[in-house]
Amino acid sequence: MSDVRFEAPSSLSEAVKILAGAKGPSRALAGGTDLIVQMENDLLEPDLIVDIKKIPELRAIKPEGGGFRIGATVTSMEMIEDASLCAKWPGVIDGVKLIGSIQVKGRATMAGNLCNASPGADSVPPLVAAGALARIVGPNGTRESPVEKIPVGPGKTSLAPGEIIESFFLPERPRNSGDAYLRFTPRTEMDIAVVGVAINLTLDSAGVCTQARVALGAVAPTVLLVDECANALIGTRVDEAAIDKMAAAAAAACKPIDDKRGTREFRIKITSVLAKRVAQKALERARHTA
Amino acid sequence: MSKKHHITTIVNGDEYEALCETRHTLLDVLRDELRLTGTKEGCATGDCGACSVMMDGRLVCSCLVLAVEADGKSIDTIEGMASGNELHPLQTKFLELNGLQCGICTPGFLIAARALLERNPDPTESEARYWLAGNLCRCTGYDKIIRAVLSAAAEMRGA
Ligand SMILES: Cc1cc2nc3c(=O)[nH]c(=O)nc-3n(C[C@@H](O)[C@@H](O)[C@H](O)COP(=O)(O)OP(=O)(O)OC[C@H]3O[C@@H](n4cnc5c(N)ncnc54)[C@H](O)[C@@H]3O)c2cc1C
Ligand code: FES
Ligand code: FES
């Protein structure tokens, strides 16, 4: 077995050049919490690994246009330690907090969670509900993509060879906005989501919902952004009837698998239960933010 | 097999050099090259926490860090926990309160627990249990470990 080439460039353009020029299987390396496990389990034998953690632009959380720009190599722990980010986007932090142990969170990134393209990735539904945009840099320049357009199936993304996620943008939030994410797992810690639901909503001064985004994880090959759920909430006071309608729309949108961790029927049922709980949590947060 | 990366790492304050391949983990190099075998391997896939170390002040699983990534970094392992013959209060409490049986998980628990107490000198039982959820123990049933951590925390606060 020949050894794997390893590069750790200090500029994004260099990283893109190396990855785009690769002949065999190659991978960007962020926290390694998926990549190194896959190599250890012989699921992946790359010829080339490009560590992107030495690229300064990818490392910071910065305010931008009233929102935040989060570099692709910012770790889960760094996000959890950022008080202003936690205050503004608690639902995104709900997701990030669920990524494995403290040890795993010390290394794991949202970009890696997204690019690994597991249907159960916990940071993805809240990013989608937030309306986050990924900035992608590749051999043909820079483009912006909604997060939901990146995973295209289990383990597959829409990124072209040589493309790297540079950062995520979380937009400015109107007053009275709240977001939340919950997942169902058989154990409370260190487990993979059987169902995950994220909701982000905004109320006007009279308490009527003016904007909503509802994203479901682990119930289809990719994360689902369900317009029917959002439409059930928009224009209402997010009362019980609206929440029930939204939860029914969520259950109807699921296309889950049947496996030892949950039958199809069970996953659909849990989706509607979780959707109701998440709506309540997002609503509470929207009412309590200025 | 070729060993093509030459890395320099500060481990417990001392500079070490090692040769490694890309697929070698920090855990492999600590144990097999530097012969610092206090850090244990339970799973090699991030699940058990036996390989916990601090890297530039951050708690990580050394089985999920490539050795080349540790070049230029500062690593703290269990071998650096006691000062000479004087055990760290966590070590003393683990012994006193039977926080270990076979001992395989113990270095990882001690490193992780120290990281907790550095951030939060007065954790609740629930905070301690959540923080240590990435460290698995097949012997003790956890309760004695948690008692030892909370008791060490109290002692370190002078309570
Ligand atoms: C014990 C354990 C428990 C876990 N529990 C959970 C859990 O409960 N919930 C959950 O969601 N996840 C869980 N995970 C998986 C989670 O840690 C990963 O999905 C993590 O978020 C991936 O990020 P990373 O930085 O480690 O990525 P890496 O492993 O470095 O990379 C993952 C993939 O993404 C690609 N990539 C990384 N960054 C970029 C980028 N900027 N641009 C383009 N491609 C990129 C890599 O090439 C690779 O293919 C767990 C992992 C472990 C080991
Ligand atoms: S050996 Fe690293 S987590 Fe188990
Ligand atoms: S003491 Fe044996 S695994 Fe914990």
Coordinates of C-alpha atoms and ligand atoms in Angstrom, one line a residue:
Chain A
M1 CA 0.0 0.0 0.0
S2 CA 1.5 3.3 -1.0
D3 CA 1.2 6.3 1.3
V4 CA -1.4 9.0 0.9
R5 CA -0.2 12.4 -0.3
F6 CA -0.8 15.1 2.3
E7 CA -0.9 18.9 1.7
A8 CA -1.8 21.7 4.1
P9 CA -1.8 24.9 2.0
S10 CA -2.2 28.3 3.6
S11 CA -4.3 29.8 0.8
L12 CA -7.7 28.8 -0.5
S13 CA -6.6 29.2 -4.2
E14 CA -3.7 26.8 -3.6
A15 CA -6.1 24.3 -1.9
V16 CA -8.5 24.5 -4.9
K17 CA -5.6 24.1 -7.3
I18 CA -4.3 21.0 -5.6
L19 CA -7.7 19.4 -5.3
A20 CA -8.8 20.3 -8.9
G21 CA -5.6 18.8 -10.3
A22 CA -5.9 15.5 -8.4
K23 CA -6.1 12.4 -10.6
G24 CA -7.3 9.8 -8.0
P25 CA -9.7 10.0 -5.1
S26 CA -9.0 13.1 -3.0
R27 CA -10.5 14.8 0.0
A28 CA -10.4 18.1 1.8
L29 CA -9.7 17.5 5.5
A30 CA -11.5 19.6 8.2
G31 CA -12.0 18.0 11.6
G32 CA -11.5 14.5 10.3
T33 CA -14.3 13.1 12.4
D34 CA -15.9 11.5 9.4
L35 CA -12.9 11.2 7.1
I36 CA -10.5 9.5 9.5
V37 CA -13.2 7.1 10.7
Q38 CA -13.9 6.2 7.0
M39 CA -10.2 5.6 6.4
E40 CA -9.9 3.6 9.6
N41 CA -12.9 1.4 8.5
D42 CA -11.4 1.0 5.0
L43 CA -14.5 2.7 3.4
L44 CA -12.3 5.3 1.9
E45 CA -8.7 5.1 0.4
P46 CA -7.8 8.5 -0.8
D47 CA -4.6 9.3 -2.8
L48 CA -4.6 12.8 -1.5
I49 CA -5.7 14.7 1.6
V50 CA -5.7 18.5 1.7
D51 CA -5.9 19.9 5.2
I52 CA -7.8 23.2 4.9
K53 CA -7.3 24.3 8.5
K54 CA -4.3 26.5 7.8
I55 CA -6.3 28.8 5.5
P56 CA -6.9 32.0 7.6
E57 CA -10.2 33.0 5.9
L58 CA -11.8 29.7 6.8
R59 CA -11.1 30.0 10.5
A60 CA -13.3 32.8 11.8
I61 CA -16.8 33.7 12.9
K62 CA -17.5 37.3 11.8
P63 CA -20.4 39.7 11.8
E64 CA -21.6 40.5 8.3
G65 CA -24.6 42.6 7.1
G66 CA -26.3 42.2 10.4
G67 CA -25.8 38.4 10.3
F68 CA -22.8 36.1 10.6
R69 CA -20.2 34.6 8.3
I70 CA -18.9 31.4 9.7
G71 CA -15.7 30.0 8.2
A72 CA -15.8 26.4 7.0
T73 CA -13.2 25.2 9.5
V74 CA -14.8 26.8 12.6
T75 CA -15.4 23.8 15.0
S76 CA -18.6 23.0 16.8
M77 CA -17.0 24.0 20.2
E78 CA -15.9 27.3 18.8
M79 CA -19.5 28.0 17.7
I80 CA -20.9 26.9 21.1
E81 CA -18.5 29.3 22.8
D82 CA -19.6 32.3 20.7
A83 CA -22.2 34.0 22.9
S84 CA -23.6 36.4 20.2
L85 CA -24.0 33.6 17.7
C86 CA -25.8 31.4 20.4
A87 CA -28.1 34.3 21.2
K88 CA -29.1 35.0 17.6
W89 CA -29.3 31.5 16.2
P90 CA -30.1 29.1 19.1
G91 CA -31.6 26.6 16.7
V92 CA -28.4 26.3 14.7
I93 CA -26.6 25.8 18.0
D94 CA -29.1 23.1 19.1
G95 CA -28.0 21.1 16.0
V96 CA -24.3 21.8 16.5
K97 CA -24.4 20.7 20.2
L98 CA -25.7 17.3 19.2
I99 CA -22.7 16.4 17.0
G100 CA -21.1 13.7 19.1
S101 CA -19.1 14.1 22.3
I102 CA -17.1 17.1 23.5
Q103 CA -14.0 15.5 21.9
V104 CA -15.8 15.2 18.6
K105 CA -17.2 18.7 18.8
G106 CA -13.7 20.0 19.4
R107 CA -12.9 19.1 15.8
A108 CA -16.1 18.6 13.9
T109 CA -17.3 21.4 11.5
M110 CA -20.7 22.1 9.9
A111 CA -19.1 22.1 6.4
G112 CA -17.8 18.5 7.1
N113 CA -21.2 17.5 8.5
L114 CA -22.9 18.9 5.3
C115 CA -20.4 17.5 2.8
N116 CA -20.3 14.0 4.4
A117 CA -24.0 14.1 3.2
S118 CA -25.4 11.8 5.8
P119 CA -29.2 12.2 5.9
G120 CA -29.0 12.3 9.7
A121 CA -26.4 15.1 9.9
D122 CA -27.6 17.3 12.9
S123 CA -26.4 20.7 11.8
V124 CA -28.0 20.5 8.4
P125 CA -31.7 20.9 9.1
P126 CA -31.2 24.0 11.3
L127 CA -28.9 25.6 8.6
V128 CA -31.6 25.0 6.0
A129 CA -34.3 26.4 8.2
A130 CA -32.2 29.4 8.8
G131 CA -31.9 30.0 5.1
A132 CA -28.1 29.8 5.3
L133 CA -26.0 30.2 2.2
A134 CA -22.8 28.4 1.5
R135 CA -20.0 30.2 -0.3
I136 CA -18.2 27.7 -2.5
V137 CA -14.8 28.4 -4.1
G138 CA -13.6 26.2 -7.0
P139 CA -11.5 26.2 -10.1
N140 CA -14.2 28.3 -11.9
G141 CA -14.5 30.9 -9.2
T142 CA -16.8 31.6 -6.3
R143 CA -20.5 30.8 -6.1
E144 CA -23.2 31.0 -3.4
S145 CA -25.6 28.1 -2.8
P146 CA -28.5 27.5 -0.5
V147 CA -27.4 24.8 2.0
E148 CA -30.3 22.5 0.9
K149 CA -28.9 22.3 -2.6
I150 CA -25.6 20.8 -1.5
P151 CA -26.5 17.2 -0.4
V152 CA -27.9 15.3 -3.4
G153 CA -28.1 11.8 -1.8
P154 CA -26.5 9.8 1.0
G155 CA -22.7 10.5 0.7
K156 CA -23.2 12.6 -2.4
T157 CA -23.0 16.4 -2.9
S158 CA -23.4 18.8 -5.7
L159 CA -19.9 20.1 -5.3
A160 CA -17.7 19.8 -8.4
P161 CA -14.2 18.4 -8.2
G162 CA -11.9 20.9 -6.6
E163 CA -14.8 22.9 -5.0
I164 CA -14.4 23.8 -1.3
I165 CA -17.0 25.3 1.0
E166 CA -15.3 28.5 2.2
S167 CA -18.0 29.7 4.7
F168 CA -21.7 29.9 5.6
F169 CA -23.7 33.0 5.8
L170 CA -26.5 33.3 8.4
P171 CA -28.6 36.3 7.5
E172 CA -29.8 39.2 9.7
R173 CA -32.9 38.3 11.7
P174 CA -36.0 40.4 11.9
R175 CA -37.3 41.1 15.4
N176 CA -39.3 38.4 17.1
S177 CA -37.6 35.5 15.3
G178 CA -36.9 32.1 16.8
D179 CA -35.4 28.8 15.6
A180 CA -35.1 25.4 17.2
Y181 CA -34.0 21.9 16.3
L182 CA -34.8 18.6 18.0
R183 CA -33.9 15.0 17.0
F184 CA -35.2 11.7 18.1
T185 CA -32.5 9.1 19.1
P186 CA -32.9 5.9 21.1
R187 CA -30.1 7.2 23.5
T188 CA -29.8 10.8 24.8
E189 CA -26.1 11.2 23.7
M190 CA -23.8 9.8 21.2
D191 CA -26.4 8.5 18.7
I192 CA -27.6 9.2 15.2
A193 CA -30.8 10.9 14.5
V194 CA -33.8 8.7 13.5
V195 CA -35.7 11.9 12.8
G196 CA -34.7 15.6 13.1
V197 CA -36.9 18.7 12.7
A198 CA -35.8 22.3 12.5
I199 CA -38.1 25.3 12.4
N200 CA -37.3 29.0 12.0
L201 CA -40.1 31.5 12.2
T202 CA -40.7 35.3 12.5
L203 CA -43.7 37.0 14.2
D204 CA -45.0 40.5 13.6
S205 CA -45.9 42.8 16.5
A206 CA -49.3 41.3 16.7
G207 CA -47.9 37.8 17.0
V208 CA -48.8 36.7 13.5
C209 CA -46.3 34.5 11.7
T210 CA -44.8 36.4 8.7
Q211 CA -42.0 34.0 7.7
A212 CA -41.3 30.3 8.4
R213 CA -39.0 27.6 7.2
V214 CA -39.3 24.0 8.2
A215 CA -36.6 21.4 7.5
L216 CA -36.7 17.7 8.1
G217 CA -33.6 15.4 8.6
A218 CA -33.2 11.7 8.4
V219 CA -36.6 11.0 6.8
A220 CA -35.4 11.1 3.2
P221 CA -32.1 10.6 1.2
T222 CA -31.4 14.3 1.8
V223 CA -32.7 17.1 4.1
L224 CA -36.2 18.3 3.1
L225 CA -37.3 21.9 3.1
V226 CA -41.1 21.6 3.2
D227 CA -43.0 24.6 1.9
E228 CA -46.4 23.0 2.9
C229 CA -45.2 23.2 6.5
A230 CA -44.2 26.8 6.3
N231 CA -47.5 27.7 4.6
A232 CA -49.4 26.1 7.4
L233 CA -47.8 28.5 9.8
I234 CA -47.5 31.8 7.8
G235 CA -50.5 34.1 8.5
T236 CA -51.5 32.3 11.7
R237 CA -50.7 33.0 15.4
V238 CA -49.0 29.6 15.5
D239 CA -51.9 28.3 17.5
E240 CA -52.7 24.6 18.1
A241 CA -54.6 24.3 14.8
A242 CA -51.8 25.8 12.8
I243 CA -49.2 23.6 14.5
D244 CA -51.3 20.5 13.9
K245 CA -51.7 21.3 10.3
M246 CA -47.9 21.9 10.0
A247 CA -47.2 18.6 11.7
A248 CA -49.5 16.7 9.4
A249 CA -47.7 18.3 6.4
A250 CA -44.4 17.2 7.8
A251 CA -45.6 13.7 8.2
A252 CA -46.9 13.7 4.7
A253 CA -43.5 14.9 3.3
C254 CA -41.5 12.1 4.9
K255 CA -40.0 9.4 2.7
P256 CA -38.2 7.5 5.4
I257 CA -36.4 4.2 5.3
D258 CA -37.3 1.2 7.3
D259 CA -34.5 -0.2 9.4
K260 CA -33.6 -1.6 12.8
R261 CA -33.4 1.9 14.2
G262 CA -37.0 2.8 13.3
T263 CA -39.7 1.5 11.0
R264 CA -41.1 3.7 8.3
E265 CA -44.3 4.1 10.2
F266 CA -42.6 5.0 13.5
R267 CA -40.4 7.6 11.8
I268 CA -43.4 9.3 10.2
K269 CA -45.3 9.3 13.5
I270 CA -42.2 10.7 15.4
T271 CA -41.8 13.4 12.7
S272 CA -45.2 14.9 13.5
V273 CA -44.6 14.7 17.3
L274 CA -41.2 16.4 17.0
A275 CA -42.5 19.0 14.6
K276 CA -45.1 20.1 17.2
R277 CA -42.4 20.3 20.0
V278 CA -40.0 22.2 17.8
A279 CA -42.7 24.7 16.7
Q280 CA -43.4 25.4 20.4
K281 CA -39.8 25.9 21.2
A282 CA -39.2 28.2 18.2
L283 CA -42.3 30.2 19.1
E284 CA -41.1 30.6 22.7
R285 CA -37.8 31.9 21.4
A286 CA -39.4 34.2 18.9
R287 CA -41.6 35.8 21.7
H288 CA -38.6 36.2 23.9
T289 CA -36.2 37.9 21.5
A290 CA -36.1 41.6 20.8
Chain B
M1 CA 6.8 1.3 4.1
S2 CA 7.9 4.9 3.6
K3 CA 7.6 7.3 6.5
K4 CA 7.6 10.6 4.8
H5 CA 6.5 13.3 7.2
H6 CA 8.8 14.6 9.8
I7 CA 6.8 16.2 12.6
T8 CA 7.8 18.3 15.6
T9 CA 5.4 18.3 18.5
I10 CA 5.5 19.6 22.0
V11 CA 4.2 16.9 24.3
N12 CA 3.7 17.7 28.0
G13 CA 6.0 20.6 27.5
D14 CA 8.9 18.7 25.9
E15 CA 9.7 18.8 22.2
Y16 CA 9.5 15.5 20.3
E17 CA 10.3 14.6 16.7
A18 CA 8.8 11.7 14.9
L19 CA 8.5 10.3 11.4
C20 CA 5.0 9.2 10.2
E21 CA 2.9 8.3 7.3
T22 CA -0.2 10.3 6.4
R23 CA -2.5 7.5 7.6
H24 CA -0.9 7.4 11.1
T25 CA -2.9 9.0 13.8
L26 CA -1.7 11.1 16.7
L27 CA -2.6 8.1 18.9
D28 CA -0.3 5.8 16.8
V29 CA 2.6 8.2 17.1
L30 CA 2.1 8.8 20.8
R31 CA 2.0 5.1 21.6
D32 CA 4.3 3.5 19.0
E33 CA 6.9 6.2 18.2
L34 CA 7.1 8.2 21.4
R35 CA 6.2 5.2 23.7
L36 CA 3.8 7.3 25.7
T37 CA 1.4 4.4 26.2
G38 CA -0.7 6.1 28.9
T39 CA -3.1 7.2 26.2
K40 CA -5.2 4.2 25.3
E41 CA -6.9 2.8 22.2
G42 CA -10.4 1.5 22.7
C43 CA -12.1 1.8 19.3
A44 CA -10.0 4.0 17.0
T45 CA -13.2 5.5 15.7
G46 CA -14.0 8.4 18.1
D47 CA -16.6 6.5 20.1
C48 CA -14.9 5.6 23.4
G49 CA -12.7 8.6 24.5
A50 CA -9.9 6.3 25.8
C51 CA -7.5 8.2 23.6
S52 CA -8.5 11.7 24.8
V53 CA -5.7 14.3 24.9
M54 CA -5.5 18.1 24.8
M55 CA -4.3 19.6 21.5
D56 CA -3.6 23.3 21.7
G57 CA -5.8 23.4 24.8
R58 CA -8.7 21.6 23.2
L59 CA -10.0 18.2 24.2
V60 CA -9.9 15.8 21.3
C61 CA -9.7 12.1 20.5
S62 CA -6.1 11.4 19.4
C63 CA -7.4 8.5 17.2
L64 CA -9.2 11.1 15.1
V65 CA -6.3 13.4 14.5
L66 CA -3.7 12.6 11.9
A67 CA -0.2 12.7 13.2
V68 CA 0.8 15.1 10.5
E69 CA -1.8 17.5 11.8
A70 CA -0.1 17.6 15.2
D71 CA 3.1 19.1 13.6
G72 CA 3.8 22.3 15.5
K73 CA 1.0 21.7 18.0
S74 CA 1.1 21.4 21.7
I75 CA -0.2 18.1 23.1
D76 CA -1.0 17.2 26.8
T77 CA -1.4 13.6 27.7
I78 CA -1.9 11.7 30.9
E79 CA 1.9 11.4 31.4
G80 CA 1.9 15.1 32.2
M81 CA -0.9 15.1 34.7
A82 CA 0.9 14.5 38.0
S83 CA 3.7 16.9 39.0
G84 CA 6.6 14.6 39.8
N85 CA 5.4 12.3 42.5
E86 CA 2.4 14.4 43.4
L87 CA -0.8 13.2 41.8
H88 CA -3.4 15.6 40.5
P89 CA -6.5 15.8 42.8
L90 CA -8.5 14.0 40.1
Q91 CA -6.1 11.1 40.2
T92 CA -6.1 11.0 43.9
K93 CA -9.9 11.0 44.0
F94 CA -10.2 8.3 41.3
L95 CA -8.0 6.1 43.6
E96 CA -9.7 6.9 46.8
L97 CA -13.3 6.5 45.5
N98 CA -12.6 3.5 43.2
G99 CA -13.2 5.4 40.0
L100 CA -11.4 2.7 38.1
Q101 CA -11.3 -1.1 37.8
C102 CA -9.4 -2.3 34.7
G103 CA -8.1 1.2 34.1
I104 CA -8.2 1.3 30.3
C105 CA -10.7 4.2 30.3
T106 CA -9.0 6.0 33.2
P107 CA -6.5 8.2 31.4
G108 CA -9.2 9.4 28.9
F109 CA -11.6 10.2 31.8
L110 CA -8.9 12.0 33.7
I111 CA -7.9 14.2 30.7
A112 CA -11.5 14.9 29.9
A113 CA -12.5 15.7 33.5
R114 CA -9.5 18.0 33.9
A115 CA -10.7 19.9 30.8
L116 CA -14.2 20.2 32.3
L117 CA -12.9 21.5 35.7
E118 CA -10.7 24.1 33.9
R119 CA -13.8 25.6 32.3
N120 CA -16.3 24.9 35.0
P121 CA -14.8 24.5 38.5
D122 CA -18.2 23.7 40.0
P123 CA -20.1 21.4 37.6
T124 CA -23.5 19.9 38.5
E125 CA -23.7 16.1 38.3
S126 CA -25.7 16.4 35.1
E127 CA -23.1 18.8 33.5
A128 CA -20.3 16.3 34.5
R129 CA -22.2 13.4 33.0
Y130 CA -22.9 15.2 29.7
W131 CA -19.3 16.4 29.4
L132 CA -18.0 12.9 29.9
A133 CA -20.6 11.3 27.6
G134 CA -17.8 10.7 25.1
N135 CA -15.8 8.5 27.5
L136 CA -17.0 4.9 27.8
C137 CA -16.3 2.6 30.8
R138 CA -17.2 -1.1 30.7
C139 CA -16.4 -1.7 34.4
T140 CA -17.4 0.9 36.9
G141 CA -21.0 1.8 35.9
Y142 CA -19.9 5.4 35.9
D143 CA -21.2 6.4 39.3
K144 CA -17.9 6.1 41.1
I145 CA -16.2 8.1 38.3
I146 CA -18.8 10.9 38.6
R147 CA -18.4 10.9 42.4
A148 CA -14.6 11.1 42.0
V149 CA -14.8 14.0 39.6
L150 CA -17.3 16.0 41.7
S151 CA -15.3 15.3 44.8
A152 CA -12.0 16.5 43.1
A153 CA -13.8 19.6 41.9
A154 CA -14.9 20.4 45.5
E155 CA -11.4 19.8 46.8
M156 CA -9.8 22.0 44.1
R157 CA -12.3 24.8 44.9
G158 CA -11.2 24.5 48.5
A159 CA -14.8 23.6 49.4
Ligands
LIG1 C1 -18.2 9.4 17.8 C2 -18.9 10.2 16.8 C3 -20.2 10.7 17.1 C4 -20.8 11.5 16.1 N1 -22.1 11.9 16.4 C5 -22.8 12.7 15.5 C6 -24.1 13.1 15.7 O1 -24.7 12.8 16.8 N2 -24.7 13.9 14.8 C7 -24.1 14.3 13.6 O2 -24.6 15.0 12.8 N3 -22.8 13.9 13.4 C8 -22.2 13.1 14.3 N4 -20.9 12.6 14.0 C9 -20.3 13.0 12.7 C10 -19.7 14.4 12.7 O3 -18.7 14.5 13.6 C11 -19.3 14.8 11.3 O4 -20.3 14.7 10.4 C12 -18.6 16.1 11.3 O5 -19.5 17.2 11.5 C13 -17.8 16.3 10.0 O6 -17.0 17.4 10.1 P1 -15.4 17.3 10.1 O7 -14.9 18.7 10.1 O8 -14.9 16.4 11.0 O9 -15.3 16.7 8.6 P2 -14.2 15.8 7.9 O10 -14.3 14.4 8.5 O11 -12.9 16.5 7.9 O12 -14.8 15.8 6.4 C14 -16.0 15.2 6.1 C15 -16.3 15.2 4.6 O13 -16.5 16.6 4.2 C16 -15.6 17.0 3.3 N5 -15.3 18.4 3.7 C17 -15.0 18.9 4.9 N6 -14.9 20.2 4.9 C18 -15.2 20.6 3.6 C19 -15.2 21.9 3.0 N7 -15.0 23.0 3.6 N8 -15.5 21.9 1.6 C20 -15.7 20.8 0.9 N9 -15.7 19.5 1.5 C21 -15.4 19.5 2.8 C22 -14.4 16.1 3.4 O14 -13.6 16.0 2.3 C23 -15.0 14.8 3.8 O15 -15.5 14.1 2.7 C24 -20.2 11.8 14.9 C25 -18.9 11.4 14.7 C26 -18.2 10.6 15.6 C27 -16.8 10.2 15.4
FES2 S1 -9.7 5.1 20.7 FE1 -10.2 7.1 20.2 S2 -12.2 7.3 20.8 FE2 -11.9 5.2 21.1
FES3 S1 -12.3 0.8 34.4 FE1 -12.4 -0.7 32.9 S2 -13.3 0.4 31.2 FE2 -13.4 1.8 32.8

